[in-house]
Amino acid sequence: MSTKEKTETCNTKKFTELFSQLSYSSDDEQREKIEEMNEVMGKMNKEEFMSVFTKDLSNRMKEMTDEKILSMENAILLLKHVGYCQTLKCFYDFAFKDSFLSDRFQEMIIEEKMMKEEKDEKLLVDLCECYLLLNRWPSSEMSSIIVPCLLKVALKREESEESQKEVEMALLALSNFWSDKVPKELWINEFKEIFQYHKEHHNLTRIAYQSAWKFFLSRTHFDHSLEHVIVNEVHFEREAIRELEELAKWMNWKKKEEEMSKKESKEVLIIGRWLCALGIFFRLFRFWKEEFAELIGSVANVCRTARENYKEISNWCIFVFEAAAGSRDATIEDLLESGAIDAIFEEIHKPTMDDRITNKILNFFMSISRKAKEKKRDEMEEVKRKEAKRKVFEMMEEEGIEDDVIGRYCNIIEGARYFEPLSKCLEDYFAYC
């Protein structure tokens, strides 16, 4: 068993042991054990989370709160951190969504919202944050309560550390919201205000600011009219370039992941979240601006510096390149000048590459090949296309890319280990055809 596997086993075992001890602990002891569980969760990966945070565990927590074995306050303390870790690391499961505990939270949120007197605003916020962090597809009824409730917190202007943490948690929860149940009129002006105020006062934490953008970007999936607002009013690309460059500048990329401090680990997660948001951005947006090539260039810089010690970060960069190459109006010149093609060429030579990354790279080559073959009506644009096609062809020859592409293609097709449709025609992966 490898050191990594032993660590994973240790994490899950420790979490399970601590959870079982909650049943015969006092309220104060439970809080101490939950703090320990929260520490363990910070070290877990997706597979470990999926193995311990199951539907059965959620249902058991519901039983424990019903039987007064576990206070709702302590249950929220644990669940909020579960949702925080999952959302920060950009992975999702349905363990809570399909559980009786989820139903109980819905009932409590509605009950608390309906109260006219003695309403516990903090409890309502805690419930809404927990619910949204663990269930990104709330119903219309839940959405109409949760989004306004958390927006009210997100608009706080106090500069205290406690206030910043409250705002961060509210925006992180909203970044997990993936639904068309709330019309833009109920949130768009508030988010413009959040962005503008941060530009002037820098009041948000890095997680809070990135989360605000992720919420905004994901809305374009349901309303393409927001594309104009994002690039021409709130200027997403400028902010993303600045944030990525600042984060990358302060990272010690020569350190291995296990050697990082807690602060550095969090910054790596924030970079990953920006890259995740950029993948959404390029996949959803239907037009292209010149500034986008500069944004891709920032991602290429991160990819190069992260490649040796931060595989997950370099993988996210590949997702961004594949999404950008698939954009209708992105040109080969943009992808060449930004360094995206160079980064992909370097990646495909690596001896170890998982199937999902292989799939993304093959899709990237299909997009490049398609763009190289699309003749332009404008004479000058056609000259540019032919020159870019020639450059890519020469690079592929010089780097010996053809054999790598064919080998990767054969392995993934023969094993049927692909995640998105791939062409069965090998010519579709080469720009020189």
Short mmCIF file of C-alpha atoms in Angstrom, two decimals:
data_model
loop_
_atom_site.label_atom_id
_atom_site.label_comp_id
_atom_site.label_asym_id
_atom_site.label_seq_id
_atom_site.Cartn_x
_atom_site.Cartn_y
_atom_site.Cartn_z
CA MET A 1 0.00 0.00 0.00
CA SER A 2 1.38 3.42 -0.99
CA THR A 3 1.91 6.28 1.48
CA LYS A 4 -0.96 8.16 -0.17
CA GLU A 5 -3.33 5.19 0.18
CA LYS A 6 -2.33 4.77 3.83
CA THR A 7 -3.05 8.47 4.46
CA GLU A 8 -6.45 8.18 2.77
CA THR A 9 -7.30 5.12 4.84
CA CYS A 10 -6.19 6.98 7.97
CA ASN A 11 -8.40 9.99 7.12
CA THR A 12 -11.55 7.98 6.52
CA LYS A 13 -10.97 5.77 9.55
CA LYS A 14 -10.42 8.78 11.80
CA PHE A 15 -13.56 10.52 10.52
CA THR A 16 -15.70 7.40 11.02
CA GLU A 17 -14.37 6.85 14.55
CA LEU A 18 -15.05 10.45 15.58
CA PHE A 19 -18.55 10.38 14.11
CA SER A 20 -19.42 7.19 16.01
CA GLN A 21 -18.23 8.84 19.25
CA LEU A 22 -20.77 11.67 18.87
CA SER A 23 -23.57 9.36 20.03
CA TYR A 24 -22.24 9.08 23.59
CA SER A 25 -20.61 12.51 24.02
CA SER A 26 -21.85 15.62 25.79
CA ASP A 27 -22.71 18.75 23.80
CA ASP A 28 -19.31 20.34 24.51
CA GLU A 29 -17.47 17.09 23.73
CA GLN A 30 -19.38 16.83 20.46
CA ARG A 31 -18.17 20.29 19.43
CA GLU A 32 -14.57 19.28 20.16
CA LYS A 33 -14.93 16.09 18.10
CA ILE A 34 -16.60 17.99 15.26
CA GLU A 35 -13.65 20.40 15.21
CA GLU A 36 -11.38 17.36 14.88
CA MET A 37 -13.58 15.99 12.09
CA ASN A 38 -13.38 19.34 10.31
CA GLU A 39 -9.58 19.15 10.45
CA VAL A 40 -9.65 15.64 8.97
CA MET A 41 -12.04 16.77 6.20
CA GLY A 42 -9.55 19.43 5.14
CA LYS A 43 -7.13 16.62 4.18
CA MET A 44 -9.66 14.50 2.27
CA ASN A 45 -9.96 14.12 -1.49
CA LYS A 46 -13.14 13.48 -3.45
CA GLU A 47 -13.00 9.68 -3.14
CA GLU A 48 -12.59 9.87 0.63
CA PHE A 49 -15.52 12.25 0.96
CA MET A 50 -17.73 10.02 -1.14
CA SER A 51 -16.82 7.02 0.98
CA VAL A 52 -17.69 8.61 4.35
CA PHE A 53 -20.28 11.28 3.63
CA THR A 54 -23.03 8.99 2.36
CA LYS A 55 -26.82 9.10 2.26
CA ASP A 56 -26.83 6.69 5.23
CA LEU A 57 -24.66 9.10 7.24
CA SER A 58 -27.06 11.97 6.44
CA ASN A 59 -30.04 9.87 7.49
CA ARG A 60 -28.24 8.84 10.69
CA MET A 61 -27.66 12.51 11.51
CA LYS A 62 -31.40 13.13 11.03
CA GLU A 63 -32.15 10.34 13.53
CA MET A 64 -29.61 11.70 16.00
CA THR A 65 -31.12 15.21 15.92
CA ASP A 66 -34.67 13.80 16.25
CA GLU A 67 -33.60 11.75 19.27
CA LYS A 68 -31.77 14.76 20.79
CA ILE A 69 -28.49 12.82 20.69
CA LEU A 70 -27.01 15.53 18.47
CA SER A 71 -28.08 19.18 18.76
CA MET A 72 -29.08 20.93 15.54
CA GLU A 73 -26.43 23.56 16.30
CA ASN A 74 -23.71 20.88 16.30
CA ALA A 75 -25.19 19.18 13.24
CA ILE A 76 -25.02 22.49 11.37
CA LEU A 77 -21.42 23.02 12.54
CA LEU A 78 -20.44 19.68 10.99
CA LEU A 79 -22.56 19.93 7.85
CA LYS A 80 -21.46 23.45 7.02
CA HIS A 81 -17.84 22.35 7.00
CA VAL A 82 -18.69 19.30 4.87
CA GLY A 83 -20.31 21.63 2.33
CA TYR A 84 -17.48 24.16 2.62
CA CYS A 85 -14.81 21.54 1.82
CA GLN A 86 -16.76 20.00 -1.06
CA THR A 87 -17.62 23.34 -2.66
CA LEU A 88 -14.14 24.78 -2.22
CA LYS A 89 -12.66 21.70 -3.91
CA CYS A 90 -15.24 21.82 -6.75
CA PHE A 91 -16.86 18.42 -6.36
CA TYR A 92 -20.45 17.39 -5.70
CA ASP A 93 -22.44 14.37 -4.62
CA PHE A 94 -26.06 13.57 -3.90
CA ALA A 95 -25.69 12.09 -0.42
CA PHE A 96 -27.43 15.01 1.28
CA LYS A 97 -29.84 15.92 -1.53
CA ASP A 98 -31.55 12.51 -1.47
CA SER A 99 -31.63 12.13 2.32
CA PHE A 100 -34.28 12.63 5.01
CA LEU A 101 -32.00 15.25 6.53
CA SER A 102 -32.43 17.38 3.40
CA ASP A 103 -36.21 17.20 3.82
CA ARG A 104 -35.85 18.25 7.45
CA PHE A 105 -33.73 21.26 6.48
CA GLN A 106 -36.33 22.34 3.94
CA GLU A 107 -39.04 22.20 6.58
CA MET A 108 -36.94 24.22 9.03
CA ILE A 109 -36.06 26.87 6.42
CA ILE A 110 -39.72 27.37 5.49
CA GLU A 111 -40.79 27.41 9.15
CA GLU A 112 -38.13 29.97 10.08
CA LYS A 113 -38.96 32.15 7.07
CA MET A 114 -42.68 32.13 7.92
CA MET A 115 -42.15 33.24 11.51
CA LYS A 116 -43.35 36.80 12.12
CA GLU A 117 -41.92 37.23 15.60
CA GLU A 118 -38.80 35.90 17.33
CA LYS A 119 -37.29 34.95 14.00
CA ASP A 120 -33.77 33.60 14.41
CA GLU A 121 -31.97 35.24 11.48
CA LYS A 122 -28.67 33.52 12.23
CA LEU A 123 -30.32 30.09 12.25
CA LEU A 124 -32.03 30.85 8.94
CA VAL A 125 -28.70 31.90 7.37
CA ASP A 126 -26.95 28.79 8.74
CA LEU A 127 -29.70 26.52 7.40
CA CYS A 128 -29.65 28.21 3.98
CA GLU A 129 -25.87 27.99 3.72
CA CYS A 130 -25.81 24.32 4.74
CA TYR A 131 -28.62 23.45 2.36
CA LEU A 132 -27.10 25.21 -0.66
CA LEU A 133 -23.54 24.05 -0.01
CA LEU A 134 -24.81 20.45 -0.05
CA ASN A 135 -27.54 20.74 -2.70
CA ARG A 136 -26.87 22.91 -5.73
CA TRP A 137 -30.28 22.24 -7.33
CA PRO A 138 -32.87 23.65 -4.88
CA SER A 139 -36.54 23.90 -5.80
CA SER A 140 -38.19 27.19 -6.81
CA GLU A 141 -39.60 27.57 -3.31
CA MET A 142 -36.22 26.98 -1.67
CA SER A 143 -34.42 29.24 -4.16
CA SER A 144 -36.80 32.13 -3.51
CA ILE A 145 -35.91 31.98 0.19
CA ILE A 146 -32.23 31.02 0.10
CA VAL A 147 -30.85 33.42 -2.54
CA PRO A 148 -32.28 36.66 -1.04
CA CYS A 149 -31.30 35.51 2.46
CA LEU A 150 -27.66 34.89 1.49
CA LEU A 151 -27.47 38.01 -0.69
CA LYS A 152 -28.37 40.08 2.35
CA VAL A 153 -25.32 38.64 4.14
CA ALA A 154 -23.08 39.00 1.07
CA LEU A 155 -23.83 42.74 0.90
CA LYS A 156 -22.44 43.41 4.38
CA ARG A 157 -19.85 46.19 4.42
CA GLU A 158 -18.27 45.75 7.87
CA GLU A 159 -14.50 45.27 7.73
CA SER A 160 -14.15 42.98 10.75
CA GLU A 161 -12.67 39.51 10.28
CA GLU A 162 -15.91 37.93 11.52
CA SER A 163 -17.96 39.87 8.96
CA GLN A 164 -15.55 38.89 6.17
CA LYS A 165 -15.95 35.22 7.10
CA GLU A 166 -19.76 35.56 7.06
CA VAL A 167 -19.67 37.18 3.63
CA GLU A 168 -17.25 34.53 2.36
CA MET A 169 -19.47 31.67 3.48
CA ALA A 170 -22.60 33.24 1.97
CA LEU A 171 -20.90 33.82 -1.40
CA LEU A 172 -19.29 30.37 -1.38
CA ALA A 173 -22.73 28.83 -0.87
CA LEU A 174 -24.19 30.97 -3.69
CA SER A 175 -21.35 29.86 -5.98
CA ASN A 176 -22.74 26.33 -5.65
CA PHE A 177 -26.19 27.41 -6.91
CA TRP A 178 -26.90 25.85 -10.30
CA SER A 179 -30.51 26.59 -11.14
CA ASP A 180 -32.65 28.89 -13.26
CA LYS A 181 -35.19 29.32 -10.45
CA VAL A 182 -34.26 32.92 -9.55
CA PRO A 183 -34.76 35.70 -12.16
CA LYS A 184 -31.80 38.05 -12.70
CA GLU A 185 -33.82 41.05 -11.51
CA LEU A 186 -33.54 39.67 -7.97
CA TRP A 187 -29.73 39.53 -7.90
CA ILE A 188 -27.93 41.25 -10.80
CA ASN A 189 -27.74 44.79 -9.34
CA GLU A 190 -26.59 43.40 -6.00
CA PHE A 191 -23.71 41.52 -7.64
CA LYS A 192 -22.68 44.55 -9.69
CA GLU A 193 -22.56 46.42 -6.39
CA ILE A 194 -20.47 43.67 -4.78
CA PHE A 195 -17.93 43.79 -7.64
CA GLN A 196 -17.74 47.58 -7.71
CA TYR A 197 -17.37 47.93 -3.95
CA HIS A 198 -14.58 45.34 -3.90
CA LYS A 199 -12.68 47.14 -6.67
CA GLU A 200 -12.78 50.33 -4.59
CA HIS A 201 -12.28 48.92 -1.08
CA HIS A 202 -10.86 45.34 -1.47
CA ASN A 203 -13.22 44.16 1.26
CA LEU A 204 -13.67 40.55 0.08
CA THR A 205 -11.44 37.56 0.74
CA ARG A 206 -10.05 35.82 -2.36
CA ILE A 207 -12.51 32.95 -1.89
CA ALA A 208 -15.44 35.36 -1.54
CA TYR A 209 -14.49 37.33 -4.66
CA GLN A 210 -13.95 34.23 -6.78
CA SER A 211 -17.25 32.78 -5.52
CA ALA A 212 -19.15 35.91 -6.51
CA TRP A 213 -17.81 35.57 -10.06
CA LYS A 214 -18.62 31.85 -10.20
CA PHE A 215 -22.26 32.56 -9.31
CA PHE A 216 -22.47 35.28 -11.96
CA LEU A 217 -20.81 33.18 -14.68
CA SER A 218 -22.99 30.14 -14.08
CA ARG A 219 -26.11 32.27 -14.70
CA THR A 220 -25.13 32.56 -18.38
CA HIS A 221 -26.06 28.89 -18.75
CA PHE A 222 -29.68 30.00 -18.36
CA ASP A 223 -29.55 33.57 -19.73
CA HIS A 224 -27.12 34.42 -22.56
CA SER A 225 -28.01 38.12 -22.35
CA LEU A 226 -25.66 38.23 -19.33
CA GLU A 227 -22.63 37.73 -21.58
CA HIS A 228 -22.68 41.42 -22.54
CA VAL A 229 -22.83 42.45 -18.88
CA ILE A 230 -19.97 40.15 -17.87
CA VAL A 231 -17.46 41.32 -20.48
CA ASN A 232 -18.56 44.92 -21.15
CA GLU A 233 -19.84 46.13 -17.76
CA VAL A 234 -18.13 44.17 -14.99
CA HIS A 235 -15.10 43.13 -17.12
CA PHE A 236 -14.61 39.59 -15.95
CA GLU A 237 -11.56 38.87 -18.11
CA ARG A 238 -9.54 41.73 -16.57
CA GLU A 239 -10.33 40.61 -13.04
CA ALA A 240 -9.58 36.95 -13.79
CA ILE A 241 -6.18 37.84 -15.33
CA ARG A 242 -5.27 40.00 -12.33
CA GLU A 243 -6.35 37.41 -9.76
CA LEU A 244 -4.59 34.51 -11.50
CA GLU A 245 -1.37 36.47 -11.90
CA GLU A 246 -1.38 37.65 -8.27
CA LEU A 247 -2.07 34.16 -6.94
CA ALA A 248 0.57 32.56 -9.17
CA LYS A 249 3.14 35.19 -8.17
CA TRP A 250 2.86 34.38 -4.46
CA MET A 251 2.90 30.61 -4.87
CA ASN A 252 6.08 28.62 -4.31
CA TRP A 253 5.57 26.20 -7.19
CA LYS A 254 8.75 24.28 -6.37
CA LYS A 255 7.18 23.02 -3.15
CA LYS A 256 5.39 19.70 -3.35
CA GLU A 257 1.74 19.68 -2.33
CA GLU A 258 2.38 17.84 0.93
CA GLU A 259 4.96 20.47 1.94
CA MET A 260 2.59 23.43 1.62
CA SER A 261 1.40 25.54 4.51
CA LYS A 262 -2.33 25.79 5.22
CA LYS A 263 -2.42 29.24 3.58
CA GLU A 264 -0.64 27.97 0.46
CA SER A 265 -3.01 24.98 0.25
CA LYS A 266 -5.98 27.34 0.28
CA GLU A 267 -4.44 29.49 -2.46
CA VAL A 268 -4.00 26.40 -4.65
CA LEU A 269 -7.70 25.63 -4.15
CA ILE A 270 -8.61 29.20 -5.12
CA ILE A 271 -6.52 28.93 -8.31
CA GLY A 272 -8.36 25.67 -9.06
CA ARG A 273 -11.71 27.42 -8.56
CA TRP A 274 -10.71 30.23 -10.94
CA LEU A 275 -9.73 27.65 -13.54
CA CYS A 276 -13.02 25.81 -12.99
CA ALA A 277 -14.88 29.11 -13.52
CA LEU A 278 -12.87 29.79 -16.68
CA GLY A 279 -13.86 26.38 -18.02
CA ILE A 280 -17.51 27.42 -17.53
CA PHE A 281 -16.79 30.82 -19.07
CA PHE A 282 -15.30 29.54 -22.33
CA ARG A 283 -17.80 26.70 -22.65
CA LEU A 284 -20.85 28.95 -22.26
CA PHE A 285 -19.82 32.18 -23.99
CA ARG A 286 -20.80 32.50 -27.65
CA PHE A 287 -18.43 35.25 -28.76
CA TRP A 288 -14.72 36.04 -28.49
CA LYS A 289 -12.75 39.18 -27.60
CA GLU A 290 -9.06 39.86 -28.17
CA GLU A 291 -8.55 40.13 -24.39
CA PHE A 292 -9.52 36.47 -24.03
CA ALA A 293 -6.20 35.44 -25.60
CA GLU A 294 -4.40 37.29 -22.78
CA LEU A 295 -6.58 35.42 -20.29
CA ILE A 296 -5.61 32.10 -21.89
CA GLY A 297 -1.99 33.24 -21.67
CA SER A 298 -2.35 33.62 -17.89
CA VAL A 299 -3.70 30.06 -17.72
CA ALA A 300 -0.77 28.82 -19.83
CA ASN A 301 1.67 30.41 -17.36
CA VAL A 302 -0.06 28.65 -14.47
CA CYS A 303 -0.01 25.36 -16.38
CA ARG A 304 3.74 25.54 -16.97
CA THR A 305 4.62 26.43 -13.39
CA ALA A 306 2.19 23.93 -11.82
CA ARG A 307 3.02 20.95 -14.04
CA GLU A 308 5.79 19.43 -11.95
CA ASN A 309 4.19 19.38 -8.48
CA TYR A 310 0.51 20.27 -8.88
CA LYS A 311 -1.08 17.82 -11.29
CA GLU A 312 -4.65 18.79 -10.40
CA ILE A 313 -3.97 22.44 -11.27
CA SER A 314 -2.33 21.58 -14.62
CA ASN A 315 -5.31 19.30 -15.35
CA TRP A 316 -7.74 22.18 -14.77
CA CYS A 317 -5.66 24.24 -17.21
CA ILE A 318 -6.16 21.54 -19.86
CA PHE A 319 -9.94 21.76 -19.31
CA VAL A 320 -9.74 25.53 -19.94
CA PHE A 321 -7.68 25.10 -23.13
CA GLU A 322 -10.12 22.51 -24.46
CA ALA A 323 -13.10 24.77 -23.73
CA ALA A 324 -11.40 27.81 -25.30
CA ALA A 325 -10.41 25.88 -28.44
CA GLY A 326 -14.02 24.79 -28.81
CA SER A 327 -15.20 28.40 -28.80
CA ARG A 328 -16.59 29.26 -32.21
CA ASP A 329 -14.69 32.52 -32.71
CA ALA A 330 -11.37 31.61 -31.07
CA THR A 331 -8.65 31.53 -33.74
CA ILE A 332 -5.58 29.35 -34.05
CA GLU A 333 -3.52 32.55 -33.81
CA ASP A 334 -5.07 33.25 -30.39
CA LEU A 335 -4.25 29.75 -29.17
CA LEU A 336 -0.70 29.95 -30.58
CA GLU A 337 0.13 33.39 -29.18
CA SER A 338 -1.35 32.61 -25.76
CA GLY A 339 0.82 29.52 -25.33
CA ALA A 340 -2.13 27.11 -25.11
CA ILE A 341 -0.92 24.96 -28.02
CA ASP A 342 2.60 24.77 -26.59
CA ALA A 343 1.16 23.73 -23.21
CA ILE A 344 -0.93 20.98 -24.83
CA PHE A 345 2.08 19.72 -26.81
CA GLU A 346 4.11 19.49 -23.61
CA GLU A 347 1.29 17.67 -21.83
CA ILE A 348 0.69 15.01 -24.47
CA HIS A 349 4.31 13.83 -24.25
CA LYS A 350 3.88 12.88 -20.59
CA PRO A 351 3.95 9.09 -20.10
CA THR A 352 1.19 9.09 -17.46
CA MET A 353 -2.08 10.75 -18.29
CA ASP A 354 -5.55 9.76 -17.10
CA ASP A 355 -8.37 9.04 -19.55
CA ARG A 356 -10.30 12.22 -18.83
CA ILE A 357 -7.29 14.45 -19.65
CA THR A 358 -6.58 12.35 -22.76
CA ASN A 359 -10.16 12.96 -23.87
CA LYS A 360 -9.82 16.72 -23.34
CA ILE A 361 -6.56 16.85 -25.31
CA LEU A 362 -8.02 14.88 -28.21
CA ASN A 363 -10.98 17.27 -28.27
CA PHE A 364 -8.51 20.16 -28.32
CA PHE A 365 -6.78 18.71 -31.38
CA MET A 366 -10.15 18.19 -33.10
CA SER A 367 -11.02 21.86 -32.55
CA ILE A 368 -7.62 23.02 -33.88
CA SER A 369 -7.99 20.76 -36.92
CA ARG A 370 -11.50 22.09 -37.61
CA LYS A 371 -10.34 25.72 -37.39
CA ALA A 372 -7.37 25.00 -39.67
CA LYS A 373 -9.70 23.66 -42.37
CA GLU A 374 -12.37 26.41 -42.21
CA LYS A 375 -11.72 28.67 -45.19
CA LYS A 376 -12.34 32.39 -44.60
CA ARG A 377 -14.24 34.63 -47.00
CA ASP A 378 -12.15 37.66 -46.09
CA GLU A 379 -8.87 37.53 -48.04
CA MET A 380 -6.69 38.79 -45.18
CA GLU A 381 -8.30 36.39 -42.71
CA GLU A 382 -7.72 33.53 -45.14
CA VAL A 383 -4.02 34.44 -45.34
CA LYS A 384 -3.84 34.41 -41.52
CA ARG A 385 -5.59 31.03 -41.37
CA LYS A 386 -3.16 29.44 -43.83
CA GLU A 387 -0.14 30.84 -41.97
CA ALA A 388 -1.45 29.61 -38.61
CA LYS A 389 -2.17 26.19 -40.12
CA ARG A 390 1.40 26.04 -41.46
CA LYS A 391 2.83 26.94 -38.04
CA VAL A 392 0.81 24.27 -36.24
CA PHE A 393 1.78 21.67 -38.84
CA GLU A 394 5.47 22.52 -38.44
CA MET A 395 5.19 22.42 -34.66
CA MET A 396 3.48 19.03 -34.75
CA GLU A 397 6.21 17.67 -37.04
CA GLU A 398 9.03 19.13 -34.97
CA GLU A 399 7.58 17.91 -31.67
CA GLY A 400 6.65 14.47 -33.02
CA ILE A 401 3.04 14.95 -31.95
CA GLU A 402 1.39 12.71 -34.54
CA ASP A 403 2.51 9.42 -32.97
CA ASP A 404 1.40 10.59 -29.53
CA VAL A 405 -2.05 11.59 -30.79
CA ILE A 406 -2.53 8.29 -32.63
CA GLY A 407 -1.35 6.29 -29.60
CA ARG A 408 -3.62 8.15 -27.17
CA TYR A 409 -6.54 7.87 -29.57
CA CYS A 410 -6.12 4.11 -30.04
CA ASN A 411 -5.81 3.46 -26.29
CA ILE A 412 -8.89 5.43 -25.33
CA ILE A 413 -11.10 4.20 -28.20
CA GLU A 414 -10.13 0.55 -27.77
CA GLY A 415 -10.83 0.71 -24.06
CA ALA A 416 -14.04 2.72 -24.61
CA ARG A 417 -12.78 5.02 -21.83
CA TYR A 418 -13.96 8.33 -23.21
CA PHE A 419 -16.24 10.88 -21.57
CA GLU A 420 -17.33 12.99 -24.53
CA PRO A 421 -17.94 12.09 -28.19
CA LEU A 422 -14.75 11.57 -30.16
CA SER A 423 -14.35 11.36 -33.91
CA LYS A 424 -13.62 7.91 -35.30
CA CYS A 425 -11.66 9.51 -38.16
CA LEU A 426 -8.00 10.08 -37.32
CA GLU A 427 -7.69 12.87 -39.91
CA ASP A 428 -9.98 14.99 -37.73
CA TYR A 429 -7.16 15.38 -35.16
CA PHE A 430 -4.53 16.83 -37.49
CA ALA A 431 -4.27 20.43 -38.72
CA TYR A 432 -2.31 19.53 -41.86
CA CYS A 433 -5.05 17.51 -43.53
#
